[in-house]
Tab-separated table of C-alpha atoms in Angstrom:
chain	number	residue	atom	x	y	z
P	18	GLY	CA	48.749	107.970	-70.172
P	19	GLN	CA	51.841	108.286	-70.054
P	20	GLN	CA	53.055	111.159	-69.687
P	21	LEU	CA	56.162	112.413	-72.285
P	22	ASN	CA	59.309	114.038	-71.100
P	23	GLN	CA	59.159	117.662	-71.512
P	24	SER	CA	61.088	120.200	-70.408
P	25	PRO	CA	62.533	122.483	-69.339
P	26	GLN	CA	58.944	122.173	-66.191
P	27	SER	CA	59.702	126.334	-65.209
P	28	MET	CA	60.831	129.293	-67.480
P	29	PHE	CA	61.897	132.693	-66.059
P	30	ILE	CA	62.841	135.570	-69.720
P	31	GLN	CA	62.540	138.963	-70.840
P	32	GLU	CA	59.842	140.514	-73.250
P	33	GLY	CA	61.170	140.102	-76.254
P	34	GLU	CA	63.561	136.846	-75.978
P	35	ASP	CA	62.941	133.761	-78.015
P	36	VAL	CA	62.061	130.696	-75.958
P	37	SER	CA	62.246	126.533	-76.415
P	38	MET	CA	61.170	124.112	-74.922
P	39	ASN	CA	61.462	120.410	-76.258
P	40	CYS	CA	59.330	116.939	-75.896
P	41	THR	CA	61.075	113.596	-76.022
P	42	SER	CA	59.699	109.794	-75.318
P	43	SER	CA	61.570	106.664	-75.782
P	44	SER	CA	58.215	105.410	-78.118
P	45	ILE	CA	58.302	106.803	-81.770
P	46	PHE	CA	55.088	108.939	-81.721
P	47	ASN	CA	53.183	109.348	-85.455
P	48	THR	CA	51.570	112.683	-84.218
P	49	TRP	CA	52.869	115.339	-82.367
P	50	LEU	CA	50.785	118.007	-80.852
P	51	TRP	CA	51.516	121.308	-78.680
P	52	TYR	CA	49.045	123.241	-76.434
P	53	LYS	CA	48.641	126.303	-74.279
P	54	GLN	CA	47.027	126.387	-71.146
P	55	ASP	CA	46.018	129.737	-69.669
P	56	PRO	CA	44.574	129.636	-66.176
P	57	GLY	CA	41.676	128.343	-65.449
P	58	GLU	CA	41.172	127.455	-68.938
P	59	GLY	CA	41.632	124.552	-71.031
P	60	PRO	CA	44.202	123.702	-73.303
P	61	VAL	CA	44.017	125.066	-76.412
P	62	LEU	CA	45.730	123.135	-79.579
P	63	LEU	CA	48.798	125.220	-81.755
P	64	ILE	CA	50.550	123.214	-83.468
P	65	ALA	CA	50.345	120.356	-84.442
P	66	LEU	CA	52.402	117.792	-86.659
P	67	TYR	CA	51.776	114.799	-88.723
P	68	LYS	CA	54.647	113.594	-90.525
P	69	ALA	CA	58.935	113.152	-89.385
P	70	GLY	CA	60.606	116.712	-90.505
P	71	GLU	CA	57.891	118.676	-90.939
P	72	LEU	CA	58.486	122.219	-89.718
P	73	THR	CA	55.307	124.614	-88.425
P	74	SER	CA	54.887	128.473	-88.085
P	75	ASN	CA	52.071	129.598	-86.584
P	76	GLY	CA	52.430	133.124	-86.103
P	77	ARG	CA	55.369	133.993	-83.634
P	78	LEU	CA	55.597	129.466	-82.967
P	79	THR	CA	57.349	127.357	-84.622
P	80	ALA	CA	57.107	123.165	-84.149
P	81	GLN	CA	59.068	120.702	-85.275
P	82	PHE	CA	58.528	116.368	-85.574
P	83	GLY	CA	61.643	115.687	-84.715
P	84	ILE	CA	63.178	113.097	-87.652
P	85	THR	CA	63.666	110.168	-85.324
P	86	ARG	CA	59.715	110.771	-84.134
P	87	LYS	CA	60.662	111.033	-80.731
P	88	ASP	CA	60.860	114.036	-80.043
P	89	SER	CA	59.299	117.735	-81.566
P	90	PHE	CA	59.714	121.316	-80.327
P	91	LEU	CA	58.014	124.694	-79.744
P	92	ASN	CA	59.584	128.033	-80.585
P	93	ILE	CA	58.151	131.687	-79.549
P	94	SER	CA	59.633	133.969	-81.012
P	95	ALA	CA	59.548	137.549	-79.129
P	96	SER	CA	57.917	136.853	-76.259
P	97	ILE	CA	55.274	139.246	-75.589
P	98	PRO	CA	53.710	138.543	-71.823
P	99	SER	CA	49.846	137.257	-72.601
P	100	ASP	CA	52.253	133.889	-73.819
P	101	VAL	CA	52.435	133.650	-70.427
P	102	GLY	CA	50.960	130.524	-69.490
P	103	ILE	CA	51.794	126.006	-69.336
P	104	TYR	CA	52.722	125.081	-72.462
P	105	PHE	CA	51.655	120.881	-73.232
P	106	CYS	CA	52.775	118.551	-75.753
P	107	ALA	CA	50.854	115.622	-76.846
P	108	GLY	CA	51.486	112.797	-79.161
P	109	THR	CA	49.948	109.753	-80.066
P	110	LYS	CA	51.332	106.346	-81.294
P	111	ASN	CA	50.216	104.061	-84.375
P	112	THR	CA	46.716	103.545	-83.390
P	113	GLY	CA	46.213	106.682	-82.590
P	114	ASN	CA	43.280	105.925	-80.298
P	115	GLN	CA	45.819	107.773	-76.929
P	116	PHE	CA	46.792	110.587	-76.806
P	117	TYR	CA	50.098	111.289	-74.018
P	118	PHE	CA	51.241	114.123	-72.826
P	119	GLY	CA	54.384	115.756	-71.445
P	120	THR	CA	54.200	116.823	-67.451
P	121	GLY	CA	54.433	120.897	-69.168
P	122	THR	CA	56.161	123.898	-69.360
P	123	SER	CA	55.333	127.260	-67.417
P	124	LEU	CA	56.283	130.259	-69.033
P	125	THR	CA	56.656	133.316	-67.908
P	126	VAL	CA	56.874	136.396	-69.438
P	127	ILE	CA	58.716	139.737	-67.695
P	128	PRO	CA	57.071	142.985	-69.553
T	22	GLY	CA	28.370	125.480	-80.840
T	23	ALA	CA	31.390	125.218	-82.971
T	24	GLY	CA	33.490	123.467	-79.416
T	25	VAL	CA	33.496	121.486	-76.852
T	26	SER	CA	30.824	122.448	-74.249
T	27	GLN	CA	32.050	120.935	-70.468
T	28	SER	CA	29.094	121.803	-67.423
T	29	PRO	CA	29.022	123.102	-64.330
T	30	SER	CA	31.984	125.031	-65.331
T	31	ASN	CA	32.458	125.006	-61.206
T	32	LYS	CA	31.279	122.778	-58.361
T	33	VAL	CA	31.385	122.752	-55.588
T	34	THR	CA	30.437	119.097	-53.196
T	35	GLU	CA	30.069	117.743	-49.516
T	36	LYS	CA	32.091	114.551	-49.054
T	37	GLY	CA	29.897	111.711	-50.046
T	38	LYS	CA	27.770	113.263	-51.948
T	39	ASP	CA	28.009	111.679	-55.444
T	40	VAL	CA	28.369	114.220	-59.028
T	41	GLU	CA	28.037	114.444	-63.347
T	42	LEU	CA	30.371	116.147	-65.070
T	43	ARG	CA	28.563	116.389	-68.391
T	44	CYS	CA	30.592	116.941	-71.121
T	45	ASP	CA	29.623	118.225	-75.316
T	46	PRO	CA	31.695	116.929	-77.629
T	47	ILE	CA	32.360	117.993	-80.885
T	48	SER	CA	30.077	118.058	-83.925
T	49	GLY	CA	30.369	114.663	-86.010
T	50	HIS	CA	33.820	113.683	-83.715
T	51	THR	CA	33.965	110.244	-82.328
T	52	ALA	CA	36.770	109.595	-79.570
T	53	LEU	CA	35.444	111.522	-76.685
T	54	TYR	CA	38.456	112.106	-73.707
T	55	TRP	CA	38.194	113.252	-70.199
T	56	TYR	CA	41.281	113.705	-67.749
T	57	ARG	CA	41.378	115.338	-64.342
T	58	GLN	CA	44.163	118.194	-63.585
T	59	SER	CA	45.400	119.283	-59.995
T	60	LEU	CA	46.220	122.217	-59.122
T	61	GLY	CA	50.032	122.911	-61.327
T	62	GLN	CA	49.542	119.618	-62.228
T	63	GLY	CA	49.702	117.863	-66.017
T	64	LEU	CA	46.941	115.475	-67.745
T	65	GLU	CA	46.010	112.640	-65.905
T	66	PHE	CA	43.800	110.218	-68.554
T	67	LEU	CA	40.759	108.541	-66.584
T	68	ILE	CA	38.549	107.230	-69.800
T	69	TYR	CA	38.139	107.166	-73.509
T	70	PHE	CA	34.910	106.223	-75.952
T	71	GLN	CA	35.012	105.918	-79.454
T	72	GLY	CA	31.614	106.377	-80.444
T	73	ASN	CA	29.917	104.151	-77.119
T	74	SER	CA	32.402	101.675	-75.865
T	75	ALA	CA	35.154	102.533	-73.397
T	76	PRO	CA	37.826	100.871	-75.199
T	77	ASP	CA	40.323	102.179	-73.010
T	78	LYS	CA	39.264	102.392	-69.360
T	79	SER	CA	42.576	102.257	-67.574
T	80	GLY	CA	42.581	106.149	-66.086
T	81	LEU	CA	40.034	105.327	-63.993
T	82	PRO	CA	41.540	105.753	-60.208
T	83	SER	CA	38.684	103.896	-58.365
T	84	ASP	CA	35.064	102.160	-58.599
T	85	ARG	CA	34.037	105.182	-57.245
T	86	PHE	CA	34.300	107.037	-60.805
T	87	SER	CA	32.410	105.902	-63.850
T	88	ALA	CA	31.900	106.988	-66.846
T	89	GLU	CA	29.138	106.753	-69.611
T	90	ARG	CA	28.214	107.629	-73.184
T	91	THR	CA	25.048	107.342	-75.060
T	92	GLY	CA	24.308	108.745	-79.434
T	93	GLY	CA	27.626	109.462	-79.198
T	94	SER	CA	27.432	112.030	-78.373
T	95	VAL	CA	27.341	113.250	-75.078
T	96	SER	CA	28.849	112.092	-72.158
T	97	THR	CA	29.371	111.854	-69.133
T	98	LEU	CA	30.899	111.372	-65.140
T	99	THR	CA	29.818	110.572	-62.516
T	100	ILE	CA	31.690	109.838	-59.141
T	101	GLN	CA	30.274	108.274	-56.141
T	102	ARG	CA	30.760	109.286	-52.539
T	103	THR	CA	33.266	112.563	-53.094
T	104	GLN	CA	36.619	112.629	-51.357
T	105	GLN	CA	38.223	115.817	-50.759
T	106	GLU	CA	40.776	114.710	-53.078
T	107	ASP	CA	38.531	114.826	-56.313
T	108	SER	CA	38.787	118.072	-55.912
T	109	ALA	CA	40.502	119.180	-59.118
T	110	VAL	CA	39.382	120.161	-62.534
T	111	TYR	CA	38.324	117.315	-64.852
T	112	LEU	CA	38.408	118.162	-68.540
T	113	CYS	CA	36.430	116.348	-72.206
T	114	ALA	CA	38.065	116.348	-75.484
T	115	SER	CA	37.123	115.739	-78.348
T	116	SER	CA	38.956	114.327	-81.652
T	117	LEU	CA	37.298	113.076	-85.042
T	118	SER	CA	39.108	109.956	-86.192
T	119	PRO	CA	41.054	107.995	-84.310
T	120	GLY	CA	43.666	106.404	-85.900
T	121	GLY	CA	43.202	108.305	-89.018
T	122	GLY	CA	46.923	109.436	-89.063
T	123	GLN	CA	46.065	113.277	-89.001
T	124	GLU	CA	44.797	112.938	-85.332
T	125	THR	CA	44.228	116.586	-82.974
T	126	GLN	CA	42.303	116.108	-79.994
T	127	TYR	CA	39.332	119.824	-78.412
T	128	PHE	CA	39.482	120.090	-75.369
T	129	GLY	CA	36.792	121.373	-72.817
T	130	PRO	CA	37.542	124.146	-70.438
T	131	GLY	CA	37.410	122.309	-67.693
T	132	THR	CA	34.595	121.623	-64.526
T	133	ARG	CA	35.965	122.458	-61.215
T	134	LEU	CA	35.312	119.962	-59.477
T	135	LEU	CA	35.606	121.784	-54.958
T	136	VAL	CA	34.877	118.694	-52.468
T	137	LEU	CA	34.920	120.472	-48.635
């Protein structure tokens, strides 16, 4: 399916730092999802957003559904080594049948 | 089981052979999706099932690829006459009720296919 614009492509940070990544689209989305994929595993759902402006937290993770419905961001606070992996955004449009994925952000946390 | 399961977890085959990959979605999930992920790349959509029918096959890369779903549950992705470029991780995902406004997609662990 159509790829969303996700940035940055990769990040190298020190343990304890905060992380921010975002996803944008030229189309309006009804749902935004954020996934994390560890090496050799399938993507695991982190946060799901269903309403424009919605801000949702899951532990050290916070994600927001942009007010324009064309973007979303994910923040990770106080990063730890196990945060390493690839983070994908995904979204659905009005019919909701197909999921569109971002190109991924590779996160490396340096102890 | 509670999650999406896929089998086999790894498959090594010789060029030209056929392979079948299986996906068991979460019980009650009506929608099922197949994706392909090459090393270090994002997710490439292959096909989507709603029940047993496939309204969107647009991502299948060639006529060597086919998929079916029976009983609104298990799905099989078949690759005929495999080529080396078919080597990738094949991921399956399911969701409960597309179009209901609360779509969430859950992934299986994937099948790692290596074509020699």
